[in-house]
Coordinates of C-alpha atoms in Angstrom, one line a residue:
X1367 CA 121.2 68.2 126.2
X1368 CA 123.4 71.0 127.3
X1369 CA 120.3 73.7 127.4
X1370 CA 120.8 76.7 129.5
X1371 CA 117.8 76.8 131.5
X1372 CA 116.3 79.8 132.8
X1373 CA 115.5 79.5 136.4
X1374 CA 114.0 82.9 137.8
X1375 CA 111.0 83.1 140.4
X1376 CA 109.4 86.1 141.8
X1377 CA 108.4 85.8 144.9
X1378 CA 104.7 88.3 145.0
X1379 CA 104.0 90.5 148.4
X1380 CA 101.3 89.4 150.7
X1381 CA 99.5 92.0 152.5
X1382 CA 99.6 95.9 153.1
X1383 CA 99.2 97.4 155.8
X1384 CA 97.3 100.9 155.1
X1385 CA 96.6 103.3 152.4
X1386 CA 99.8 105.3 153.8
X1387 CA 101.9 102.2 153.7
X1388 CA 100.5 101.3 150.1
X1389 CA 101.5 104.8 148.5
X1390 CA 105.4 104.4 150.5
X1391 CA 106.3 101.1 149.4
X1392 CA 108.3 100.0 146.6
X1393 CA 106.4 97.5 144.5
X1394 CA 107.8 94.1 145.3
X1395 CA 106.2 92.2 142.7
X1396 CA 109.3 93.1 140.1
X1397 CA 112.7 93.2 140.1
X1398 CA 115.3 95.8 139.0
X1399 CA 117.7 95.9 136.7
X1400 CA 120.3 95.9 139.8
X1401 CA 118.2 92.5 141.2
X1402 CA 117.7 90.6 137.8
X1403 CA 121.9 90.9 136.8
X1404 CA 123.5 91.3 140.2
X1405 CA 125.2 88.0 140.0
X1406 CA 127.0 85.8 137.0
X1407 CA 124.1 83.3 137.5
X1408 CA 121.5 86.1 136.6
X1409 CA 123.4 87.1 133.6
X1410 CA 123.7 83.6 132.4
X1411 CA 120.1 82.5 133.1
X1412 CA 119.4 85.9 130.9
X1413 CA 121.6 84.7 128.2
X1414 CA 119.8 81.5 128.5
X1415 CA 116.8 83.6 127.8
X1416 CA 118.4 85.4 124.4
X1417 CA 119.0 81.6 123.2
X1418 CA 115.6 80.8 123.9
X1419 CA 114.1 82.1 121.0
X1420 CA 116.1 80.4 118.2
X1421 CA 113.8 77.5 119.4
X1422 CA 110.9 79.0 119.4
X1423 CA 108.4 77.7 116.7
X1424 CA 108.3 80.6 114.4
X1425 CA 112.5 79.5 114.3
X1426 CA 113.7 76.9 114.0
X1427 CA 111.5 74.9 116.8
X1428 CA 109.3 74.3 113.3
X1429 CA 108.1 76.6 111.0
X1430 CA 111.9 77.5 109.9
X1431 CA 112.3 74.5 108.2
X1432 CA 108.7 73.3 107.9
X1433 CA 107.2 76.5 106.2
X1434 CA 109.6 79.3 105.6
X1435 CA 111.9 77.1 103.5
X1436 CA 109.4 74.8 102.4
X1437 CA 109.0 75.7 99.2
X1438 CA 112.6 75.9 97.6
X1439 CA 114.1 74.2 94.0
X1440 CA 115.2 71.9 96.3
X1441 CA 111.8 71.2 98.2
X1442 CA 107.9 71.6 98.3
X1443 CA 105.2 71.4 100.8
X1444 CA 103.7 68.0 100.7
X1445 CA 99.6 68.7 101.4
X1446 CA 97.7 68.6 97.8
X1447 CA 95.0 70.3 99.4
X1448 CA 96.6 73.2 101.1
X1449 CA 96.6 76.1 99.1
X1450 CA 97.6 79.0 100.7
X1451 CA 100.5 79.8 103.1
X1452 CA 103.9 81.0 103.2
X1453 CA 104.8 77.6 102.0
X1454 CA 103.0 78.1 99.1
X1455 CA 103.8 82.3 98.4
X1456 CA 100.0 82.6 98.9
X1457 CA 99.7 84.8 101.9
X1458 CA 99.3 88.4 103.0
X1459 CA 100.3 91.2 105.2
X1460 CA 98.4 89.4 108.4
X1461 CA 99.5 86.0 107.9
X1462 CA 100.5 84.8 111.4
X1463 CA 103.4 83.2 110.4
X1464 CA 104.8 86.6 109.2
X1465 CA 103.7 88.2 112.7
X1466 CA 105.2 85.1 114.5
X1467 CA 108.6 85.6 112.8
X1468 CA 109.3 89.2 113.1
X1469 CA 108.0 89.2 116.8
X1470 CA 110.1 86.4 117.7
X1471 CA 113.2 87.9 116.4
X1472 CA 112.5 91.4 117.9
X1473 CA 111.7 89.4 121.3
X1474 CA 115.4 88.0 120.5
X1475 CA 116.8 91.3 120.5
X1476 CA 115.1 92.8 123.0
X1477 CA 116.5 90.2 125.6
X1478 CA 120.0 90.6 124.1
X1479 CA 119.8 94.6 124.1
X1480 CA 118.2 94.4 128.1
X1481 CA 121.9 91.9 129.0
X1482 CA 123.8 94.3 127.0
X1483 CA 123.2 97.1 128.8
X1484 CA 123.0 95.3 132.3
X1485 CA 126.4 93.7 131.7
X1486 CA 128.5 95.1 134.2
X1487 CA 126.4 95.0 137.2
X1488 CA 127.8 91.8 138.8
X1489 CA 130.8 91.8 140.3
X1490 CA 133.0 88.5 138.4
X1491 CA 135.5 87.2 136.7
X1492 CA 136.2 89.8 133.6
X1493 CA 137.1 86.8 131.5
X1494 CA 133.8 85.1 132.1
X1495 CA 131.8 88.3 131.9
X1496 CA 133.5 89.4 128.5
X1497 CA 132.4 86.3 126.8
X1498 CA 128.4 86.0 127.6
X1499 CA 128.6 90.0 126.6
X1500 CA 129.9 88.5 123.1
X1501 CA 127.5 85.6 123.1
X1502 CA 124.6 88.4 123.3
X1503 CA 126.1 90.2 120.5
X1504 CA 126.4 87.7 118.4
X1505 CA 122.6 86.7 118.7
X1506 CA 121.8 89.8 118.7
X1507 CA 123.1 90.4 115.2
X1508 CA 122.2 86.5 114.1
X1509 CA 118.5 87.7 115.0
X1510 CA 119.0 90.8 113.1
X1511 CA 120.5 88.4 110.2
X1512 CA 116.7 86.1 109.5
X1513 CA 115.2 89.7 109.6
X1514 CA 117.3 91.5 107.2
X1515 CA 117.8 88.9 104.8
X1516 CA 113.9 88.1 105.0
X1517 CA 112.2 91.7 105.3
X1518 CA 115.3 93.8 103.8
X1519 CA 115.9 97.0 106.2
X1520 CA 114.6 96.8 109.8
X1521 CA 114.3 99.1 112.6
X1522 CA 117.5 99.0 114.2
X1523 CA 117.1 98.9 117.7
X1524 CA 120.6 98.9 119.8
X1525 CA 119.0 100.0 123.3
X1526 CA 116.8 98.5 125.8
X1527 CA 113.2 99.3 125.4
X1528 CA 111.8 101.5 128.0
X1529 CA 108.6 102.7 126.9
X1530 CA 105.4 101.8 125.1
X1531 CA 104.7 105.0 123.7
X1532 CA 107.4 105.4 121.2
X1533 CA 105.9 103.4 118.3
X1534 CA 107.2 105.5 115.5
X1535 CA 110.7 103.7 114.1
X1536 CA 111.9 104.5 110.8
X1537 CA 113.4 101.3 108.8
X1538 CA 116.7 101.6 108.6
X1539 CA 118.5 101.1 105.5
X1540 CA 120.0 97.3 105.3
X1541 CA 123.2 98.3 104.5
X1542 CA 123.7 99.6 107.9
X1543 CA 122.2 96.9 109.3
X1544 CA 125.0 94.7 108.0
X1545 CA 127.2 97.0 109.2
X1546 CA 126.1 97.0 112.3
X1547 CA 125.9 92.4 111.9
X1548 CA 129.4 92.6 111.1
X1549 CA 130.2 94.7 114.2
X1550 CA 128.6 92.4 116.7
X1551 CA 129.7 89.8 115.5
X1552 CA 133.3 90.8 115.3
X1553 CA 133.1 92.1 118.6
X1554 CA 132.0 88.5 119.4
X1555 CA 134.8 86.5 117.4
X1556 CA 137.6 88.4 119.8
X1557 CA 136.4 87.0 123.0
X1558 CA 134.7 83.9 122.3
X1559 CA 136.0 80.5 123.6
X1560 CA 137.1 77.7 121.2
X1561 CA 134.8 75.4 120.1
X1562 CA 136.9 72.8 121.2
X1563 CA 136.9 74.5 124.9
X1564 CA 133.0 74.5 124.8
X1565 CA 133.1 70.6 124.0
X1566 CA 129.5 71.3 122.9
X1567 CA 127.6 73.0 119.8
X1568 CA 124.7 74.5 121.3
X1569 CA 126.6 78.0 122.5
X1570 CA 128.4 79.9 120.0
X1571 CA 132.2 79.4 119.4
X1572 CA 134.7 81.7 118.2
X1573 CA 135.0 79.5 115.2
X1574 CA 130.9 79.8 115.0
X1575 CA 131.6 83.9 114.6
X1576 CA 133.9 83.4 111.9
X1577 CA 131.8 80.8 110.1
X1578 CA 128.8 83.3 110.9
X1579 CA 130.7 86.6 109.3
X1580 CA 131.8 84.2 106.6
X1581 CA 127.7 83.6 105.8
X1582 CA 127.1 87.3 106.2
X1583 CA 129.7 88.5 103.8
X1584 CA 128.7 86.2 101.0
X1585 CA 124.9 87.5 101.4
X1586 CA 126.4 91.0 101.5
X1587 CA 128.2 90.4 98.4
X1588 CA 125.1 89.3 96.7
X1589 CA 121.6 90.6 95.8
X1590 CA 120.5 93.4 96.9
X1591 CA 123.4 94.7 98.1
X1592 CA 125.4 93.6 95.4
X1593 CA 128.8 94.8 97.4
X1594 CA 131.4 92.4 95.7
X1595 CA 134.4 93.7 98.1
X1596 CA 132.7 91.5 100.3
X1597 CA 133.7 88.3 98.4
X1598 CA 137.5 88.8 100.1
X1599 CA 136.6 89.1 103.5
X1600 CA 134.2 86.3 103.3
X1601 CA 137.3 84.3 102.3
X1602 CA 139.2 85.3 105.0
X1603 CA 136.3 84.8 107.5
X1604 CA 136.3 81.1 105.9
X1605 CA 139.8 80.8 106.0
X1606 CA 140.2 81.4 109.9
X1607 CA 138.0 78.1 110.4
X1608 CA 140.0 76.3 108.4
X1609 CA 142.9 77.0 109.4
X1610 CA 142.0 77.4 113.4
X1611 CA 142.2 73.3 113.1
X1612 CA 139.3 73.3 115.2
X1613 CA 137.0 71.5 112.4
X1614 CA 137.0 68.8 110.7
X1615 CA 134.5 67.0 108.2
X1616 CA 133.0 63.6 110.4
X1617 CA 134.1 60.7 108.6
X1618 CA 133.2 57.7 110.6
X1619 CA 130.2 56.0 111.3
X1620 CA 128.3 53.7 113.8
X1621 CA 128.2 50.7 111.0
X1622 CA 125.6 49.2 113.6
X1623 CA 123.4 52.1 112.8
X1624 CA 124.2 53.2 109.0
X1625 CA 126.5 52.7 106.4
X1626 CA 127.6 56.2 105.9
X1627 CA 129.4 59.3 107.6
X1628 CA 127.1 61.6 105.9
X1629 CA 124.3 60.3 107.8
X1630 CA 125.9 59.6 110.9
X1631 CA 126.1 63.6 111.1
X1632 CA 121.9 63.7 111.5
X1633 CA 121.5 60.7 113.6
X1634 CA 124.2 62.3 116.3
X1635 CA 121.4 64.9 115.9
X1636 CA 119.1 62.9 117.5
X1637 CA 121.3 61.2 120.0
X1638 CA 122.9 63.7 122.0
X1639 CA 126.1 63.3 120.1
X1640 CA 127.9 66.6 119.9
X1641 CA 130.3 66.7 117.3
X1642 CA 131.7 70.0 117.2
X1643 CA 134.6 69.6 114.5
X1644 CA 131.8 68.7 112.4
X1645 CA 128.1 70.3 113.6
X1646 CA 129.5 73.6 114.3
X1647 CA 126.7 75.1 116.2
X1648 CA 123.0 73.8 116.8
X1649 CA 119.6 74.5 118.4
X1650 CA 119.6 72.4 121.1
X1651 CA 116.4 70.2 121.7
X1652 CA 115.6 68.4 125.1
X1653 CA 112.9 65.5 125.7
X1654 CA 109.8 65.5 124.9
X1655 CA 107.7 68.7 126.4
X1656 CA 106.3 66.2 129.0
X1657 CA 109.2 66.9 131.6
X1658 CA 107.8 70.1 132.5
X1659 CA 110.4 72.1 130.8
X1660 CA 108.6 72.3 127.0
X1661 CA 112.1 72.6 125.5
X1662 CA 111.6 70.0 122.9
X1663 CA 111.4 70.4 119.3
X1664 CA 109.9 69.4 115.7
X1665 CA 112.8 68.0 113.8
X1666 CA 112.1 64.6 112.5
X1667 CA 108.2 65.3 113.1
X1668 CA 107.0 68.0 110.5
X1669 CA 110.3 67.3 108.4
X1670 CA 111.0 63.5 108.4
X1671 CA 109.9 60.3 106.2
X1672 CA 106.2 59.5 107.1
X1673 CA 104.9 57.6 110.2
X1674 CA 101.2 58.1 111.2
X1675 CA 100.2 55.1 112.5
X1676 CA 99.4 55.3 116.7
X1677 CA 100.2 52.0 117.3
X1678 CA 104.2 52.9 116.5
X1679 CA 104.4 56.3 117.1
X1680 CA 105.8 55.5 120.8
X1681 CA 108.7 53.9 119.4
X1682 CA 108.9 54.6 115.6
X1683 CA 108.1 58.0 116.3
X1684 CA 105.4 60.0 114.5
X1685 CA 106.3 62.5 111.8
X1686 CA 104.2 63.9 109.0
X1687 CA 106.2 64.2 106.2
X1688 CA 105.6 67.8 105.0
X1689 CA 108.2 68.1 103.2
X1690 CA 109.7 66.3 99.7
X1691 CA 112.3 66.9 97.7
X1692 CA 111.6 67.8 94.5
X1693 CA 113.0 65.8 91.4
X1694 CA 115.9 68.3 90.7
X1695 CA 116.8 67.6 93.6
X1696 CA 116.8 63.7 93.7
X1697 CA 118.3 63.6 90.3
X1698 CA 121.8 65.8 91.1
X1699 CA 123.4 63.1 93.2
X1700 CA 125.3 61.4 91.1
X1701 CA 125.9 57.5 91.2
X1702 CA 127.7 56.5 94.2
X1703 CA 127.0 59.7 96.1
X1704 CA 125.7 58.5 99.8
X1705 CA 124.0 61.4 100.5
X1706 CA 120.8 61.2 98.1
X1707 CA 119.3 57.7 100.2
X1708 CA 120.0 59.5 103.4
X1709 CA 118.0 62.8 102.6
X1710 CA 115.7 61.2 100.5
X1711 CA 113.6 58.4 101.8
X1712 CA 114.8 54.7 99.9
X1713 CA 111.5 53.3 102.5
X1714 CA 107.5 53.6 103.3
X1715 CA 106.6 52.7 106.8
X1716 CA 103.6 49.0 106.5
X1717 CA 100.7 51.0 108.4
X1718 CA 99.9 47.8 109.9
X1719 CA 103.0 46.4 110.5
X1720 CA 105.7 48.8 110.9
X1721 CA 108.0 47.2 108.7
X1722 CA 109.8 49.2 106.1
X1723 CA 109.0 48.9 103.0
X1724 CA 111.7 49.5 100.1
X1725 CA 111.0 52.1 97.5
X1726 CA 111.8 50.8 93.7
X1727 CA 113.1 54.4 91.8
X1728 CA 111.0 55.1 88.6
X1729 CA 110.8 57.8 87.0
X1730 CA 107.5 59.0 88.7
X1731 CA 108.4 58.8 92.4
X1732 CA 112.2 60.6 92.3
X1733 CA 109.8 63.5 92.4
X1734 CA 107.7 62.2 95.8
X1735 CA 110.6 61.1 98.5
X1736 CA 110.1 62.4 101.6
X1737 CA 113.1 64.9 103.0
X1738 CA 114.7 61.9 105.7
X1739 CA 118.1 64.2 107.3
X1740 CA 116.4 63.7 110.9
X1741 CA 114.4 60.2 111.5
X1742 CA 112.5 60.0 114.6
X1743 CA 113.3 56.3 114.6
X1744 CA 116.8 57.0 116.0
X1745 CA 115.8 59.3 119.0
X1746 CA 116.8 57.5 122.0
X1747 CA 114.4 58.9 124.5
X1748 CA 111.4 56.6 125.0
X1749 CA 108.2 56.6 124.9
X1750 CA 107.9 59.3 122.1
X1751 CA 105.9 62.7 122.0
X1752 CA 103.5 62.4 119.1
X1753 CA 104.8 65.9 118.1
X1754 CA 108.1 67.1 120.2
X1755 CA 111.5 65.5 120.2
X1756 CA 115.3 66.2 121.5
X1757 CA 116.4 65.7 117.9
X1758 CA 119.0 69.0 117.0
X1759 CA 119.0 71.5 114.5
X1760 CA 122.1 72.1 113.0
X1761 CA 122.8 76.3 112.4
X1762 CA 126.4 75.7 110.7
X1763 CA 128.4 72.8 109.4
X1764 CA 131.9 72.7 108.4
X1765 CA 130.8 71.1 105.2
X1766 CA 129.1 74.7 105.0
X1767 CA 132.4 76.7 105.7
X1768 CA 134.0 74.5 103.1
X1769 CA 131.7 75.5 100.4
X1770 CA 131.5 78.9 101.4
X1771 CA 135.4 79.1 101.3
X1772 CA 135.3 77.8 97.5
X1773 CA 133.0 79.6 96.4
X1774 CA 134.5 83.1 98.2
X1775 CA 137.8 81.7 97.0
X1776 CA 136.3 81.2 93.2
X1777 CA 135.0 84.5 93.6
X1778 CA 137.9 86.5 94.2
X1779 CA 140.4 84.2 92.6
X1780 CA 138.9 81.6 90.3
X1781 CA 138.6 78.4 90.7
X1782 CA 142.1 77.8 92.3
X1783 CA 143.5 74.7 93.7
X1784 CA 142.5 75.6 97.1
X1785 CA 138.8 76.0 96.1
X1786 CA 138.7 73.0 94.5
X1787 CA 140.1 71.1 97.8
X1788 CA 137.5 72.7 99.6
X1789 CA 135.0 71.3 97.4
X1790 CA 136.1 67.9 96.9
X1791 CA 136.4 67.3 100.9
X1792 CA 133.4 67.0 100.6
X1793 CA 132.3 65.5 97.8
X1794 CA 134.7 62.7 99.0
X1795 CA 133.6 62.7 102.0
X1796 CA 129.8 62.3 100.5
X1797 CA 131.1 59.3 97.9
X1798 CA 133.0 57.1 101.4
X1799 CA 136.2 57.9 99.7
X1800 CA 139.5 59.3 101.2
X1801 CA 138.6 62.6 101.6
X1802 CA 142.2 63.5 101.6
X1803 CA 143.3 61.8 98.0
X1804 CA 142.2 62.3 94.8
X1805 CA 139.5 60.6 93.1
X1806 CA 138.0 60.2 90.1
X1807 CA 134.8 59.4 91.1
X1808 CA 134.4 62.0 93.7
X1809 CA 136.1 65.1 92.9
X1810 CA 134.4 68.2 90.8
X1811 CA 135.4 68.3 87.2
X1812 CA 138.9 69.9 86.2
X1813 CA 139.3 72.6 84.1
X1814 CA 135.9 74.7 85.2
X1815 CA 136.0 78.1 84.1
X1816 CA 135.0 80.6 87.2
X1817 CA 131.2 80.8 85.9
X1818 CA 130.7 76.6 85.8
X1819 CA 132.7 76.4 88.9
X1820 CA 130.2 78.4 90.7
X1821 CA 127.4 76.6 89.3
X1822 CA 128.9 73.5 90.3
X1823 CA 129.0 75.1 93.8
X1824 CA 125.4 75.8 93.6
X1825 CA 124.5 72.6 93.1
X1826 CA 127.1 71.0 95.6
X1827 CA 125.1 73.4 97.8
X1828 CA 122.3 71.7 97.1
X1829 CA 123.1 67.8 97.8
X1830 CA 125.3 68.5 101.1
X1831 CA 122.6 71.3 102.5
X1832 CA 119.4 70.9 101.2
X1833 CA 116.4 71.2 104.2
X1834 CA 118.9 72.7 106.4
X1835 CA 117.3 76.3 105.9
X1836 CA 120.3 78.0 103.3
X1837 CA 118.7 77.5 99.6
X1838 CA 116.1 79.8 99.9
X1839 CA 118.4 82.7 100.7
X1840 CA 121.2 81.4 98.6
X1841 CA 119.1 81.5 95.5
X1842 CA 117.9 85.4 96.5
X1843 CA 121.7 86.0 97.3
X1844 CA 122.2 84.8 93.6
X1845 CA 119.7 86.8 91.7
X1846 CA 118.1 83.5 90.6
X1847 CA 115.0 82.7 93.1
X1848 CA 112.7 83.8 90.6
X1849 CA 113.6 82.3 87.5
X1850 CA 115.0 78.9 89.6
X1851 CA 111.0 78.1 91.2
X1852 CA 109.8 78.8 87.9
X1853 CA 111.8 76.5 86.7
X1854 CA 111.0 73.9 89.1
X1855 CA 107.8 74.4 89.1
X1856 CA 107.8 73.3 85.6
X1857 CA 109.1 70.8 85.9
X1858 CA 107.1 69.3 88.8
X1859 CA 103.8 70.3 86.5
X1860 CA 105.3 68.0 83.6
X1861 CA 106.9 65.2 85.7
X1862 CA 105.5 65.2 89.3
X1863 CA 102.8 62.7 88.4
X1864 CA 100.8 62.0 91.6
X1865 CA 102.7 65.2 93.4
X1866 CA 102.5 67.7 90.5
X1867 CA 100.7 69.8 93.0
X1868 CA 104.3 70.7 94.0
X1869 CA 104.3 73.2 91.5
X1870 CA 101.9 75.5 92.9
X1871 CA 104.4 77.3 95.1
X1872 CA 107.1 77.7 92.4
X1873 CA 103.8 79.2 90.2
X1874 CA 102.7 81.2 92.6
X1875 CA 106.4 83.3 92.8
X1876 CA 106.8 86.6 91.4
X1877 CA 109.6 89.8 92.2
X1878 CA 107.4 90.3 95.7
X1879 CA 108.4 87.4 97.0
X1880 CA 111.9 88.7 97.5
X1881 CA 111.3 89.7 100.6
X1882 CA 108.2 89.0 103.3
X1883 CA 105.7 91.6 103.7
X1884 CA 106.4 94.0 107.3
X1885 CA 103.6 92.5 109.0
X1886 CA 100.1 94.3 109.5
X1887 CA 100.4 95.3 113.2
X1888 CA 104.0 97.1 112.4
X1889 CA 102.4 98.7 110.0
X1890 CA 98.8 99.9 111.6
X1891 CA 100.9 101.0 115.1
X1892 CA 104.2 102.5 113.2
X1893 CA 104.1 105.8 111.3
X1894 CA 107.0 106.0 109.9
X1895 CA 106.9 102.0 108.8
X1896 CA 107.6 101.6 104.6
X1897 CA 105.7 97.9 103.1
X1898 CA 108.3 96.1 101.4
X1899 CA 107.0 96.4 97.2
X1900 CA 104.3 94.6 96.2
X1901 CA 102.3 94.2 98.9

């Protein structure tokens, strides 16, 4: 996979001559700014370095899709015994996971802010150097994005770190950390490359920005900020990927391999497919950690359809099945709509055997299939890692753009003719249809007022993204997180049968769970740190 690897080696001095000599030299155990960016290499291996993190476990390496969204209208945590967690909304202040996320971030930034301001050391192509100074910007901001979307306003840091002393960083309001996301990342969108330049989805695009600024907006727009001029530009942001011609939505498939488009998308995942018209930009996942590189990932293993039996785990692949979908979820595809028997298991894997074993639907088990986007069963790479895979983690679709486009679209105009072709691509796209034509069996229903149009996009929202990391977000962007896991959760108590323990995480929701708690370290070593209310 096309990883940027980072490839740096200091070499350690051997020997000193005197105590005279010892207090003249210049350590040679560390290198300077002016050594660590005086070439185009350097500054790439350090940009490799900034793109590191997204994979890191607190991310999206694992806990991003196996915990932190976890526990959605559209998903639960499948352990009956576990009780507490932030997959459950029954943790504290020191909860490692909390810690890990807002270290990893900051970590991200840090790296970005340290290329930033080392940029123009090397001497190369302007060109080349203009675009990895946007690429840093953009993750800068992206990082900046899971933090204040998660924990509300941050320290804004915008400067290299230089000291260990100065603890004492005020949060800053999250309004101006938007402002400051929006800046990055249009300073990114005017120099990045085309995606169809890159030929790959693991850097960001110029197309990726606008997607990116499109997602931004629309949170912007929504709670807490609640700043509806933000609807417009969001449409424009979509409209520049649609109209760049860049994307398209993928609509054919290996027929050796599936029987649908929509799932061809997630096997490409694990196959080292890159489809950029379609998988706009992903975490990119290589081998299997046993290659001496430890750059591969958990998709397919924590999130997948269960397989825990050693015997097949070198071929089948092992995965644990921690997540489901909930029966909501299972019961808004509609019939005909492909996408529900890809992301939710139709099979059980014979322990003994290895043979699949067909599910029958009653009304009992819609509310226990296991979330199946990524199966481990499609990875090429052979023998398998119990736990780590090259399967990767989409960021941003262009089914994504699409619906962000109808619903910014629905926002500022109503439900127009142009948001409802965004919509039905692809809905037609999920039913096998034409996804250029009409069709009656596909296409949203006519005549929506603006209110049911964007409830139907909700829902859409659902079926094409669920387990992708959005719903969690999109319902707190709403104003419905609350009342929607109460909801489900009621639902799961009444229905769930066997799985009814599903409810617990819904249960346990309340207005705290807005946002995460600032972790216990910021707030024992920072002065000036505010807890989020609630906690």
């Amino acid at each position: 996979m096309k990883v940027i690897y980072i490839s740096f080696f200091v070499l350690l001095a051997a020997g000193l001559g005197g105590c005279k000599k010892f207090l003249n030299t210049k350590p040679t155990d560390v290198l300077t700014g002016e050594e660590y960016y005086n070439t185009e290499l350097k500054l790439t291996n350090a940009l490799a370095g900034v793109y590191d993190k997204l994979g890191a476990n607190n991310l999206y390496g694992d806990y991003m899709f196996s915990e932190w969204e976890a526990c959605t209208d559209d998903s639960y945590y499948a352990r009956s015994a576990t009780v507490t967690g932030v997959a459950l909304y029954n943790f504290d202040f020191t909860n490692s996971r909390i810690v890990g996320l807002w270290q990893d971030c900051y970590i991200g930034i840090e790296r970005a802010n340290q290329l930033i301001a080392n940029i123009n050391i090397p001497q190369m192509d302007e060109g080349k150097r203009a675009i990895i100074l946007g690429e840093a910007k953009f993750l800068r901001a992206y990082y900046y994005f899971l933090l204040v979307t998660r924990f509300g306003g941050v320290p804004l840091l915008l400067q290299p770190t230089t000291s260990p002393n100065n603890l004492d960083i005020a949060r800053t309001p999250a309004a101006e950390v938007y402002a400051q996301i929006l800046k990055d990342m249009k300073d990114a969108e005017a120099v990045l490359p085309s995606s169809s330049a890159l030929g790959y989805s693991s850097r960001v695009s110029k197309t990726v920005a606008e997607g990116l600024l499109a997602r931004v907006c629309l949170h912007m727009a929504g709670f807490p900020l609640n700043d509806q001029s933000k609807y417009t530009e969001a449409l424009s942001w979509a409209k520049k990927v649609k109209e760049s011609g860049e994307h398209a939505l993928n609509t054919a498939f290996n027929s050796a391999l599936t029987n649908s488009a929509y799932s061809q998308i997630f096997i490409n995942h694990s196959q080292d497919i890159y489809d950029v018209k379609e998988s706009m930009w992903e975490v990119d996942f290589k081998g299997s950690n046993g290659d001496g590189t430890n750059e591969g990932g958990r998709v397919g293993n924590t999130i997948g359809i269960t397989m825990t039996s050693v015997p097949f785990q070198a071929d089948t692949g092992y995965s644990y099945g921690f997540i489901k979908g909930t029966g909501r979820l299972f019961k808004l595809y509609g019939n005909g709509d492909q996408r529900r028997d890809w992301t939710l298991q139709t099979y059980t894997y014979n322990g003994t055997t290895g043979a699949r074993v067909p599910i029958v639907t009653n009304a009992s088990n819609m509310y226990s299939r296991d979330a199946g986007k990524w199966r481990r069963s499609y990875e090429l790479l052979r023998p398998k890692n119990k736990n780590y895979g090259p399967t990767n983690f989409p960021l941003l679709r262009y089914a994504d753009v699409l619906l962000m486009l109808a619903e910014a679209e629905n926002q500022v105009n109503g439900p127009t003719d142009a948001a409802y072709e965004a919509i039905n691509q692809v809905r037609r796209r999920a039913y096998g249809v034409d996804i250029a034509a009409a069709s009656a069996i596909a296409d949203a229903p006519a005549g929506l007022s603006k209110d049911l149009f964007q409830l139907f996009i909700e829902d859409e929202r659902s079926r094409e993204l669920c387990f992708e990391t959005l719903r969690r977000q999109d319902l707190v962007r709403w104003g419905k997180f609350v009342p929607a896991m109460k909801a489900v959760s009621a639902d799961m108590a009444a229905n769930g049968g066997g799985v009814k323990y599903g409810a617990l995480g819904g249960s346990n929701v309340s207005e705290r769970n807005l946002l995460y708690p600032i972790p216990s370290g910021e707030m024992a070593l920072n002065k000036k740190m505010v807890q989020n209310p609630g906690w």
